[in-house]
Short mmCIF file of C-alpha atoms and ligand atoms in Angstrom, two decimals:
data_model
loop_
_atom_site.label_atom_id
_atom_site.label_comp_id
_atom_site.label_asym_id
_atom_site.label_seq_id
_atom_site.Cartn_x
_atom_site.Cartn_y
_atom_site.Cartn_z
CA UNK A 189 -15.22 -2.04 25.05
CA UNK A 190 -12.07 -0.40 26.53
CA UNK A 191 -9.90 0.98 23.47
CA UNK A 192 -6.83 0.88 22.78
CA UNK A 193 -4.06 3.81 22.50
CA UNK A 194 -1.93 3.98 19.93
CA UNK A 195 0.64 6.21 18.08
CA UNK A 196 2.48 9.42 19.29
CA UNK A 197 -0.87 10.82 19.99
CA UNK A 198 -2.72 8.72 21.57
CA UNK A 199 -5.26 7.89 18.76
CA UNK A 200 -8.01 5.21 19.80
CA UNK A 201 -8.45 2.11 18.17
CA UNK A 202 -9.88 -1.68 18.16
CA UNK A 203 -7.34 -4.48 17.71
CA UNK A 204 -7.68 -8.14 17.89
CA UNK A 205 -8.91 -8.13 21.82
CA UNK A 206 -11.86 -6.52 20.33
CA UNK A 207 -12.56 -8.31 17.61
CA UNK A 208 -15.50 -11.36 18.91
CA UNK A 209 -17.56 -8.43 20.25
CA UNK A 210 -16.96 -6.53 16.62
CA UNK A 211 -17.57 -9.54 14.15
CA UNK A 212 -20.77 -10.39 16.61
CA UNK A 213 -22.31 -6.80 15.15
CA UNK A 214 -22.05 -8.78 11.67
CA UNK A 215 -24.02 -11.37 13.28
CA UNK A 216 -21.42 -14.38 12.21
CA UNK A 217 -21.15 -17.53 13.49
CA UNK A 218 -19.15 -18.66 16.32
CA UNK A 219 -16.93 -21.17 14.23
CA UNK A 220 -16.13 -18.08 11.77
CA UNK A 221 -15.58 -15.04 14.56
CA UNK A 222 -13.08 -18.08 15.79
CA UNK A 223 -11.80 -18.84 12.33
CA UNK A 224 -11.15 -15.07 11.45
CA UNK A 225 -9.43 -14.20 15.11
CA UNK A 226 -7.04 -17.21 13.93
CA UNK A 227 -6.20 -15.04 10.90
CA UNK A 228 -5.76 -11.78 13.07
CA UNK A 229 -2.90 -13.82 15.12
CA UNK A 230 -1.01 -14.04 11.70
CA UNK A 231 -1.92 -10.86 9.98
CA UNK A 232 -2.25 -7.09 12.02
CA UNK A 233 -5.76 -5.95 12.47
CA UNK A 234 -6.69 -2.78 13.78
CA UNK A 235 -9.89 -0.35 12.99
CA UNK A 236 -10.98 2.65 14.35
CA UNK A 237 -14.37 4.47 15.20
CA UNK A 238 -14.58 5.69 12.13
CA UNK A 239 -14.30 3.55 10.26
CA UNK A 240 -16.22 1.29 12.15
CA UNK A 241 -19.53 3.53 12.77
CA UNK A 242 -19.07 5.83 9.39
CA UNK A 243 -17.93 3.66 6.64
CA UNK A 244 -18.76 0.78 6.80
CA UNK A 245 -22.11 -1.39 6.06
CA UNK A 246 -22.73 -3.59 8.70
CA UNK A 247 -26.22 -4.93 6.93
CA UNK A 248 -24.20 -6.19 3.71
CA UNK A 249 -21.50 -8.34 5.80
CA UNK A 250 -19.29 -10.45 4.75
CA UNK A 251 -19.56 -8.84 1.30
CA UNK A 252 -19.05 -4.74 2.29
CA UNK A 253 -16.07 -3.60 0.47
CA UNK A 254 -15.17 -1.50 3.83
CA UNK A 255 -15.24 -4.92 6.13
CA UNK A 256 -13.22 -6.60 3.69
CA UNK A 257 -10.70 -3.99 3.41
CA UNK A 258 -10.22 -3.93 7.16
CA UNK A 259 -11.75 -7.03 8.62
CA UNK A 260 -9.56 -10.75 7.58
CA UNK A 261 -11.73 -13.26 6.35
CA UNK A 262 -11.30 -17.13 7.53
CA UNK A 263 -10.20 -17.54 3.94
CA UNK A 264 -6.97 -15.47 3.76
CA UNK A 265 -5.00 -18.62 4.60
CA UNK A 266 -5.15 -21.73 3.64
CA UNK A 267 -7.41 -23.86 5.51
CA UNK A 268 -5.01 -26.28 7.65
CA UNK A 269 -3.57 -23.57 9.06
CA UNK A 270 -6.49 -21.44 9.62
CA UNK A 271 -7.58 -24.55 11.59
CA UNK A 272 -4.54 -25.38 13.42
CA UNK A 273 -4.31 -22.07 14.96
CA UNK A 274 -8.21 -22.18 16.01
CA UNK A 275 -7.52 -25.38 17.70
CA UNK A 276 -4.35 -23.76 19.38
CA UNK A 277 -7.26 -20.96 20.38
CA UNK A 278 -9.78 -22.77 21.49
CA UNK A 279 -7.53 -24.66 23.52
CA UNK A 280 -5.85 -22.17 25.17
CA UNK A 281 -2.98 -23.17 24.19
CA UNK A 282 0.40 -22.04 25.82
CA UNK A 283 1.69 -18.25 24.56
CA UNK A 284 4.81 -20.14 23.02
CA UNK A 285 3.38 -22.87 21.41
CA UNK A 286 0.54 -20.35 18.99
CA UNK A 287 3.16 -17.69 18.63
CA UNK A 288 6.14 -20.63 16.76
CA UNK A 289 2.94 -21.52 14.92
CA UNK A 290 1.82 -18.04 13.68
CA UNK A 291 5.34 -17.43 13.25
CA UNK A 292 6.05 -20.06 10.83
CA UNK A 293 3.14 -19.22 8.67
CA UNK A 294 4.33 -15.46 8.17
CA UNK A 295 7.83 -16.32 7.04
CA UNK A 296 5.95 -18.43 4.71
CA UNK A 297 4.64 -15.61 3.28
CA UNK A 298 7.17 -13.50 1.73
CA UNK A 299 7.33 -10.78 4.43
CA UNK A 300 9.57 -8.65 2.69
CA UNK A 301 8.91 -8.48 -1.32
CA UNK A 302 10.67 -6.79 -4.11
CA UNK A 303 14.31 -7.12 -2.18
CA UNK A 304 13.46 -4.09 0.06
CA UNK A 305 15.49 -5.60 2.68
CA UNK A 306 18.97 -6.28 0.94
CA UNK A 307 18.31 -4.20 -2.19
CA UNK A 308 16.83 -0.56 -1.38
CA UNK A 309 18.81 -0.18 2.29
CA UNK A 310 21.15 2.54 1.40
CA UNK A 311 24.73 2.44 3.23
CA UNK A 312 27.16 4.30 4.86
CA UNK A 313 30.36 2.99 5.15
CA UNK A 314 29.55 -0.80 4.42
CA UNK A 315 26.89 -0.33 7.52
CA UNK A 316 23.49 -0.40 6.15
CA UNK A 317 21.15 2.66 7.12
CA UNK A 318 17.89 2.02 9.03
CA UNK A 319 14.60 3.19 8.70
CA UNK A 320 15.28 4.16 4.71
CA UNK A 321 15.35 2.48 1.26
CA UNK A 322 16.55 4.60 -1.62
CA UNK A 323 15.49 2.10 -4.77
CA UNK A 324 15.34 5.29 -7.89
CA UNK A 325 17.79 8.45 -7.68
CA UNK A 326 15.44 10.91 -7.47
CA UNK A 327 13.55 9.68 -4.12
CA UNK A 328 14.58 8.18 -1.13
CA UNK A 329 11.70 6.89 1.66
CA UNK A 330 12.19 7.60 5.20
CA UNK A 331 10.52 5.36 7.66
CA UNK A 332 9.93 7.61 11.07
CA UNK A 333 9.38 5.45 13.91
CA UNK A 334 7.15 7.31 15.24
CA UNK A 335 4.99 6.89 12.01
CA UNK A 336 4.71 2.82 11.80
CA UNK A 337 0.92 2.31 12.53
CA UNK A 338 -1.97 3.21 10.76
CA UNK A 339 -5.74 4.20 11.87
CA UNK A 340 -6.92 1.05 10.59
CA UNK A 341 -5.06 -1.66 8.96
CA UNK A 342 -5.57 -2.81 5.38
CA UNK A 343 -6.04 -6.63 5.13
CA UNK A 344 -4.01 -6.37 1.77
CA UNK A 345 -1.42 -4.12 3.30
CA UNK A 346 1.97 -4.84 1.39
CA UNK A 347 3.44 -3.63 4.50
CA UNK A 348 2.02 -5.93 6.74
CA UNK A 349 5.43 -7.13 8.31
CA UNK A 350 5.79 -3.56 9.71
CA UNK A 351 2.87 -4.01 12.14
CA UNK A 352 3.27 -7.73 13.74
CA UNK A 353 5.88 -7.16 16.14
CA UNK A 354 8.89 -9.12 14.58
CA UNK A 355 11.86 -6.91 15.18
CA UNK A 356 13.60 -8.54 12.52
CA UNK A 357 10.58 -7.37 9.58
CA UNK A 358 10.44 -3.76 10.63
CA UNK A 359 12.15 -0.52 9.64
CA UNK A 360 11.92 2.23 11.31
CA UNK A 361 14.51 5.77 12.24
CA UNK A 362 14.27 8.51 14.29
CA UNK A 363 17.30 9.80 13.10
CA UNK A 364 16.31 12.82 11.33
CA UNK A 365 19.84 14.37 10.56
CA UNK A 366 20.85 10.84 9.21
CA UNK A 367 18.29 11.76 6.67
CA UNK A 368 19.57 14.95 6.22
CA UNK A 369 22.74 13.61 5.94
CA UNK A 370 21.98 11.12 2.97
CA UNK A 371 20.35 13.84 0.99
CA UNK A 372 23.22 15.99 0.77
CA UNK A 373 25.33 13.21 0.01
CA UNK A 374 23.30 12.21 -2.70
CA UNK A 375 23.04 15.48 -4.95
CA UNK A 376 20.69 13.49 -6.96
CA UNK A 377 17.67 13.24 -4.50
CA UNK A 378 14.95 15.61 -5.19
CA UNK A 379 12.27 14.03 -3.30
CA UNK A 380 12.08 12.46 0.32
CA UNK A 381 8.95 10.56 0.65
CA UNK A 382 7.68 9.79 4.00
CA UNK A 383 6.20 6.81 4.40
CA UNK A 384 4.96 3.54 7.09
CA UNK A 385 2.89 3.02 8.54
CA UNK A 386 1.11 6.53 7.83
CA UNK A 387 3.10 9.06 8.88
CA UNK A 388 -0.07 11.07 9.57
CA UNK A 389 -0.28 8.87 12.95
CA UNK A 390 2.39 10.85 14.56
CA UNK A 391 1.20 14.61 15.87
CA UNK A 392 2.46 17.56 14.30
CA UNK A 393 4.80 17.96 17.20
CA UNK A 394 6.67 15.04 15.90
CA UNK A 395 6.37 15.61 12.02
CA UNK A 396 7.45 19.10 11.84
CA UNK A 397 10.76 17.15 13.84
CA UNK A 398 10.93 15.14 10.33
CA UNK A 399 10.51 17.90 7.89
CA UNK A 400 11.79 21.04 9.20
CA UNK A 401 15.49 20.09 8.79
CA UNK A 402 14.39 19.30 5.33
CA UNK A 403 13.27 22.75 4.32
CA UNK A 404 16.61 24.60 3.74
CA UNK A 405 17.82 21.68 1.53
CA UNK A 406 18.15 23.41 -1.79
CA UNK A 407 18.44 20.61 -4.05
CA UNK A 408 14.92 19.28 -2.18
CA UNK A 409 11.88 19.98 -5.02
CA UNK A 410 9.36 17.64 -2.96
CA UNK A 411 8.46 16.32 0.82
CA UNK A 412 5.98 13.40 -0.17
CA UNK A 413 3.98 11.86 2.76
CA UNK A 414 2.34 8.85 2.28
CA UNK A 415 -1.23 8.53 3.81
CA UNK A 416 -4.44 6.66 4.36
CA UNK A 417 -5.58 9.50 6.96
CA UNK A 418 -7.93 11.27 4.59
CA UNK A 419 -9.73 7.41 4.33
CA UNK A 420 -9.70 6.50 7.96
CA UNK A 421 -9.48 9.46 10.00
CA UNK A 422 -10.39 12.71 8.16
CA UNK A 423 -10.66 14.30 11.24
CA UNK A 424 -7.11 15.01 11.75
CA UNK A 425 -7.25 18.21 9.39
CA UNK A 426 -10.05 19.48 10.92
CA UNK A 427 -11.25 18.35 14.29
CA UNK A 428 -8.08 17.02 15.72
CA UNK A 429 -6.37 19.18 18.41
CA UNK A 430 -3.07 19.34 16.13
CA UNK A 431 -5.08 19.83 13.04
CA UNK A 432 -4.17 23.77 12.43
CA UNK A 433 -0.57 22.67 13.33
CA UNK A 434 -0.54 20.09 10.80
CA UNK A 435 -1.97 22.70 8.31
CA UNK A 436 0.87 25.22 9.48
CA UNK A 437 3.45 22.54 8.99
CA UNK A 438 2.03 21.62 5.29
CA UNK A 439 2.15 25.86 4.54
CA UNK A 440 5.97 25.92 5.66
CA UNK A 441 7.00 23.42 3.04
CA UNK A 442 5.34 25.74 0.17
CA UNK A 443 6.31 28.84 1.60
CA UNK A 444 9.93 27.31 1.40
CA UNK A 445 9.48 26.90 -2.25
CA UNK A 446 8.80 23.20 -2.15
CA UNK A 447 5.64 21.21 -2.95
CA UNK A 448 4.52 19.18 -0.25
CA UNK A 449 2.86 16.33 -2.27
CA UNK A 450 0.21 14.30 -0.34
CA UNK A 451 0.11 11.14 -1.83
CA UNK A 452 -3.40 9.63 -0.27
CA UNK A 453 -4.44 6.13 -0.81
CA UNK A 454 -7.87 5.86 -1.44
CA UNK A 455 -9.38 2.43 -2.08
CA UNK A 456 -12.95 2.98 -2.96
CA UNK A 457 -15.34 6.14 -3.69
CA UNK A 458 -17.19 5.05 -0.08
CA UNK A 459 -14.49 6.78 1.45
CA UNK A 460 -15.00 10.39 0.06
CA UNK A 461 -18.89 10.61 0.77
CA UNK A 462 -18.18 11.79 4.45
CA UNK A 463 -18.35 15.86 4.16
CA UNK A 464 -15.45 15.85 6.61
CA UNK A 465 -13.11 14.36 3.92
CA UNK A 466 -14.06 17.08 1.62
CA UNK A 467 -13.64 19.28 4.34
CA UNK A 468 -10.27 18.11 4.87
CA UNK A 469 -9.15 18.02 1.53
CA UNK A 470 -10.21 21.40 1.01
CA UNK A 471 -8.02 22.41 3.90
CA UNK A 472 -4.91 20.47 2.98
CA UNK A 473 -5.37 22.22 -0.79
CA UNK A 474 -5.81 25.28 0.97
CA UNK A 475 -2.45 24.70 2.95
CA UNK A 476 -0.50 24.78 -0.69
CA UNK A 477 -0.27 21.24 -0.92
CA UNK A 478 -0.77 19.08 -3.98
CA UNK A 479 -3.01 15.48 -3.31
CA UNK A 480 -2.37 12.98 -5.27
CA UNK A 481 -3.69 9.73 -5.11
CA UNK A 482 -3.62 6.10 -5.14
CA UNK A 483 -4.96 2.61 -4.43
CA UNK A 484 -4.18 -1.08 -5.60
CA UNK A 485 -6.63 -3.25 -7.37
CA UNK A 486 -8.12 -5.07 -5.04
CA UNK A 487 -10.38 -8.14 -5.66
CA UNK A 488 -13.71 -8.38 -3.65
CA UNK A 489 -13.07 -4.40 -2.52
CA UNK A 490 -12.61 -2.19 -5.80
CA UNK A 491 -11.92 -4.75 -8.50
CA UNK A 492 -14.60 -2.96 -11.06
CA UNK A 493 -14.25 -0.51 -13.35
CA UNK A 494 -17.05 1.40 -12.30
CA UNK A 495 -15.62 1.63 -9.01
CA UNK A 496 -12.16 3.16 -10.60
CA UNK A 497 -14.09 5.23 -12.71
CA UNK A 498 -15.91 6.78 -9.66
CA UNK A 499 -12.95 7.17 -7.58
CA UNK A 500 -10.81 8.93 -9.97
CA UNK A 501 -13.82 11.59 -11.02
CA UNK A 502 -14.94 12.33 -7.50
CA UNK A 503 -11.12 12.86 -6.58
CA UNK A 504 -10.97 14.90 -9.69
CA UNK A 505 -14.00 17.20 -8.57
CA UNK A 506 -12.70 17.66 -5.35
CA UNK A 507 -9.23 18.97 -6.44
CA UNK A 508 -7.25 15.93 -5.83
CA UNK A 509 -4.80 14.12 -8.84
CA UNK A 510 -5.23 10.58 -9.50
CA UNK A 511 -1.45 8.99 -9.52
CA UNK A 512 -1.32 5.11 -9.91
CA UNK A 513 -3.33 2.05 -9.71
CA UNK A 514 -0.86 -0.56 -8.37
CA UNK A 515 -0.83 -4.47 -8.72
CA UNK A 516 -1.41 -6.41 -5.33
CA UNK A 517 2.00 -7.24 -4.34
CA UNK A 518 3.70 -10.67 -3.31
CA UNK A 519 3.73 -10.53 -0.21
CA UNK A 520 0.96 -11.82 2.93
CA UNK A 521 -2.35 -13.08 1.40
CA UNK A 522 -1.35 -12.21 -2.25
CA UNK A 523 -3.17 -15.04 -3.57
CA UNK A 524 -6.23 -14.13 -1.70
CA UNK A 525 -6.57 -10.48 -3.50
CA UNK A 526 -4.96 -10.63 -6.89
CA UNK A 527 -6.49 -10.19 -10.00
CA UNK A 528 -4.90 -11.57 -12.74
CA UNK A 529 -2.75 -8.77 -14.60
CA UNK A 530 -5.17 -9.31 -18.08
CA UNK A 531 -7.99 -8.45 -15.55
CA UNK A 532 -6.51 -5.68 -14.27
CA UNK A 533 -5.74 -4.17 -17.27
CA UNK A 534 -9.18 -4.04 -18.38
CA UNK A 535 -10.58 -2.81 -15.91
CA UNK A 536 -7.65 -0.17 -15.96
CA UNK A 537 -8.95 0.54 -19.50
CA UNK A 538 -12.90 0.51 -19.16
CA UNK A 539 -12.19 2.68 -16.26
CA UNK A 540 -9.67 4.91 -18.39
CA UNK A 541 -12.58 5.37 -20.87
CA UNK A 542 -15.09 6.56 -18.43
CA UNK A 543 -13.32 9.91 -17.31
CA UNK A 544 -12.27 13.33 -19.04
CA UNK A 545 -8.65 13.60 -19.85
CA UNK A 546 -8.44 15.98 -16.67
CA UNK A 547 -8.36 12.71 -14.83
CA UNK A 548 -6.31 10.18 -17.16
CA UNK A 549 -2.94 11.72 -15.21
CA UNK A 550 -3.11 8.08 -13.47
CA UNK A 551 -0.89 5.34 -14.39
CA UNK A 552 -1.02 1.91 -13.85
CA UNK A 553 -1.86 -1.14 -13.18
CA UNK A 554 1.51 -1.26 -11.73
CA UNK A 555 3.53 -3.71 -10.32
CA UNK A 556 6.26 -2.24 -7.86
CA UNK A 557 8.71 -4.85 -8.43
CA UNK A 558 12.50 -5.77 -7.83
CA UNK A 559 13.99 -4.11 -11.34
CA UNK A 560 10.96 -0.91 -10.89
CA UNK A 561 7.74 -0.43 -11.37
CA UNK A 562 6.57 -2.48 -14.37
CA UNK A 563 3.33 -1.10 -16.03
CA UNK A 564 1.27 -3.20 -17.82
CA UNK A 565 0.05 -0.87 -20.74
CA UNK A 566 -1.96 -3.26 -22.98
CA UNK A 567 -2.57 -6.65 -24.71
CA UNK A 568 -1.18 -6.84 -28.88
CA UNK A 569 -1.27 -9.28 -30.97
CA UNK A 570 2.64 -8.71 -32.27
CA UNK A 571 3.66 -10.72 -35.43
CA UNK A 572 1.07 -13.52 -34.92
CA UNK A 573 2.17 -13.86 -31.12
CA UNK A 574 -0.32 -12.18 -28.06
CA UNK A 575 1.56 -10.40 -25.98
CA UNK A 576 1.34 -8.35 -22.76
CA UNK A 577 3.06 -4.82 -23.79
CA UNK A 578 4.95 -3.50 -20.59
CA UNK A 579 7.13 0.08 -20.03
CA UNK A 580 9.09 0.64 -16.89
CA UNK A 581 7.58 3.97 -14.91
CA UNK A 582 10.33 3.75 -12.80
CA UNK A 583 13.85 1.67 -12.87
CA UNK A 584 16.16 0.76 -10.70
CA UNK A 585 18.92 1.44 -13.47
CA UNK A 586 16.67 4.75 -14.46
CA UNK A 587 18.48 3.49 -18.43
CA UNK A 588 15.40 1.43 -18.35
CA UNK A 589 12.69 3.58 -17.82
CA UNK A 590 10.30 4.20 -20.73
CA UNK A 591 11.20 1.77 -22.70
CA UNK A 592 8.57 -0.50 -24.09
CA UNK A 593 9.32 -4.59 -23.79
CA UNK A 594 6.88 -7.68 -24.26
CA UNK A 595 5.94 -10.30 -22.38
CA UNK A 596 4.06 -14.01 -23.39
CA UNK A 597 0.46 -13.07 -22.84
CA UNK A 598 -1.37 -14.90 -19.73
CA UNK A 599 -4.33 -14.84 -18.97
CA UNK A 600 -3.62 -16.35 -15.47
CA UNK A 601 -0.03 -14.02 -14.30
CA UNK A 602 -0.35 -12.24 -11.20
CA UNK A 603 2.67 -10.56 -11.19
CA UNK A 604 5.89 -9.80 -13.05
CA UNK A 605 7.66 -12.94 -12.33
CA UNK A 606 4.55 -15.46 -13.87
CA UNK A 607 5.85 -13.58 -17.14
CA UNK A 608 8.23 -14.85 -19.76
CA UNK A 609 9.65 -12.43 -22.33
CA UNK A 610 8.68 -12.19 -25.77
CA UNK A 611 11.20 -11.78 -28.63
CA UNK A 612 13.81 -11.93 -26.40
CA UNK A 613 15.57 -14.10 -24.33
CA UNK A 614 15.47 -11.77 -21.28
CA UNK A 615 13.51 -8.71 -19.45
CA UNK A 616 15.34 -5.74 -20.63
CA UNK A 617 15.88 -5.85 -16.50
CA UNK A 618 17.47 -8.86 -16.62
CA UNK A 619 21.43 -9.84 -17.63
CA UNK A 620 21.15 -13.14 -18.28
CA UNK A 621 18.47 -15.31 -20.50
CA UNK A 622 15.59 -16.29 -18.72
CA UNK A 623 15.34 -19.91 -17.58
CA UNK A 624 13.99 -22.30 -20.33
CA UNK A 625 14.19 -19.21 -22.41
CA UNK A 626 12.40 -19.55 -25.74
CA UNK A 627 14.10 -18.31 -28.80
CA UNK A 628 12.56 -15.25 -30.68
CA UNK A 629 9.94 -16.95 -32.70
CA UNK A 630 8.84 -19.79 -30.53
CA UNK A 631 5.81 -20.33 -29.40
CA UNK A 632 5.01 -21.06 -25.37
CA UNK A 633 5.09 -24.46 -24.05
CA UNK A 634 1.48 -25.05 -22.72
CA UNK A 635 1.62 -24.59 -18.64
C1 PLP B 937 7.03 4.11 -5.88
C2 PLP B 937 8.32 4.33 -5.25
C3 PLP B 937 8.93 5.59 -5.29
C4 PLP B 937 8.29 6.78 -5.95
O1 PLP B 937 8.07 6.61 -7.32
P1 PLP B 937 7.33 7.73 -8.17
O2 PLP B 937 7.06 7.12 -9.50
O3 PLP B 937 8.23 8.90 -8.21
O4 PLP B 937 6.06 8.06 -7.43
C5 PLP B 937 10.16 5.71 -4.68
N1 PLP B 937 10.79 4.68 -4.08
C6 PLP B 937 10.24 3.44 -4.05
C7 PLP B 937 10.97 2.32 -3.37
C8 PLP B 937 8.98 3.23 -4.62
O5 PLP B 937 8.43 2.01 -4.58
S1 SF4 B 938 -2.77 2.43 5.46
FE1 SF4 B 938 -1.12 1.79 4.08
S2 SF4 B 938 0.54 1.10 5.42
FE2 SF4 B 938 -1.35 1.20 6.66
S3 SF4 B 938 -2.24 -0.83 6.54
FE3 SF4 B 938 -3.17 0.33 4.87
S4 SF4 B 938 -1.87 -0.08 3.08
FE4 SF4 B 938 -0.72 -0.67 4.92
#
């Protein structure tokens, strides 16, 4: 198989022209490699090597946690339309007749979530600026261009829209002193978080474009750069060609009295056996950079305790901070991953119990919604009444954050807006009473 190129340096990888010849090392059925390549027309899919040869399990398919966090399953979609895009394949049908099928199946799907489009896109002038959302004061996120793929995409990835080639879905800048720019305009911006895509795609040529201008920008505490690289390709702090450059880059933004926070997303402990990611982590440490880390609850990949409690204490061992376990968001195959929020706060807590203190900096499970980033911290029984007990981490009016609110327990909500308050008429979040809103001391119609 021929690979592909991809990214500023050239990184190989498999994408959907590949994928018969990879599903066939499964050994599945021709009916399901053509059901799945249906689901890759609608949803990215891209794996590399590495991934591939080093992580995962190719005896324990469809099941291995690795496959499924890479790999789409002929179940992601709904059936009929899974079906009406094989037929299209197996047909041969004209370019322009699959792609105004696959297209009206992703705008189904909620492509942007949490109002990143019209909410977060800061402005300048009236004219929106591209390639950035600034949602809390402290941190604005900087989309480089250069930085919008990944070395293997995530079947669950909230950012899914980026990758699919609709112009309209993506954001993306190269405009590094419009960045600049906003920050000093905004004296309250402490933080710039680079993010994608993984912004670890692009060489160090091309970051150090990104962050240098950043360095001399007093009122700058942290450069953030969201990652998946220590996961998929360890090898770029420590084998790659750029990989001492990268290092160099990360020892600039310390020695210019900043902390260069790496914020890696790790979904499951199978991805920090390889000695090369302990390698590289040691190196990135070693370059004065902080790792933190984070993952969202996945079901069928990490949706166990044990699993959590694993990740957190080998990521602990090897130097790195856990930082948040995040809800599965509402966007793409949502309904395909989620475990219910009551779920995923138990297995939040089991996991919780498992570790020392040392590791308990995490927060979660977390919903990154449209008002913040909702935490759900427990299940009470309040005045006779079960309730969900939720805090803000983060608000878009910062007022809000902290603050403890309740919500009608269910054991069946996914996500924030399957929620109706408790003893009160509204989300804290929210300036008018909720729809159907129940008075203080009601109980819940049945649903
Ligand atoms: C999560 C997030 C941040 C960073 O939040 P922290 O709690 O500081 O890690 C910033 N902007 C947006 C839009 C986010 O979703
Ligand atoms: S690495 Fe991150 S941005 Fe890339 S596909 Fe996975 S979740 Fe999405």
């Amino acid at each position: 198989m021929t690979l592909t190129q991809t990214g500023t340096r050239g990184f190989k990888a498999y994408t959907a022209k590949h994928l018969d010849d990879l599903l066939k090392r499964g050994h599945l059925n021709a009916e399901t490699r053509l059901r799945v390549r249906a689901v890759a027309t609608v949803l990215p899919f891209r794996v590399n090597p590495y991934v591939v040869d080093e992580l995962i399990d190719w005896s324990d398919i469809p099941d291995d946690p690795i496959y499924r966090l890479v790999f789409p399953q002929e179940d992601m979609l709904p059936s009929d339309e899974v079906s009406r895009i094989a037929a299209l394949l197996r047909s041969e049908a004209p370019r322009d007749e699959l792609q105004a099928t696959v297209r009206a199946v992703r705008m189904r799907m909620n492509p942007h979530p949490a109002g990143q489009m019209e909410l977060n896109m800061p402005r300048v002038g009236g004219e929106p600026v591209a390639g950035m959302q600034h949602k809390y004061p402290e941190t604005v996120l900087f989309f480089p261009k250069q930085g919008q793929t990944c070395h293997a995409y995530c079947t669950y990835c909230f950012r899914w829209a980026q990758f699919v080639g609709e112009p309209d879905l993506k954001m993306a800048s190269d405009d590094a002193q419009a960045l600049v720019r906003h920050v000093r305009e905004h004296p309250e911006i402490t933080s710039v978080l680079f993010t994608g895509g993984d912004p670890m795609i692009m060489s160090a040529a091309v970051l150090r474009r990104y962050v240098e201008p950043l360095l001399g920008l007093e009122q700058l505490e942290s450069i953030r750069v969201g990652t998946k690289s220590l996961a998929y390709w360890p090898g770029r702090f420590v084998t790659d060609p750029d990989a001492a450059d990268t290092l160099r880059l990360f020892s600039s933004v310390a020695e210019s009295g900043k902390n260069l926070a790496f914020m890696a997303h790790f979904s499951h402990p199978r991805e920090m056996e390889s000695p090369l990611v302990q390698t590289a982590v040691r190196a990135i440490r070693d370059a004065g950079a902080v790792i933190r880390t984070q993952a969202p609850l996945i079901r069928t990949v990490n949706d166990e305790p044990g699993i959590w409690a694993e990740m957190w204490r080998r990521q602990h061992a090897l130097g790195m901070v856990p930082y948040y376990m995040f809800v599965e968001r509402d966007t793409g195959p949502q309904d395909y991953f989620a475990v219910p929020l009551a779920r995923g706060y138990e297995i939040f807590r089991d996991a919780y119990t498992q570790v020392s203190g040392l590791c308990r900096t995490v927060r979660g499970p977390s919903m990154s919604a449209t008002p913040g980033k909702v935490c759900v911290d427990g299940v009470a029984e309040v005045a006779g009444t079960r309730v969900f007990v939720l805090h803000l981490i983060q608000a878009r009016d910062p007022a809000l954050a902290g603050r403890p609110f309740f919500a009608h327990y269910d054991p069946e909500a996914v996500w924030l807006s399957d929620l109706r308050p408790a003893f009160a008429d509204r989300f804290p979040f929210e300036t008018e009473p909720a729809a159907g809103a129940l008075s203080a001391l009601e109980e819940p119609p049945p649903r």
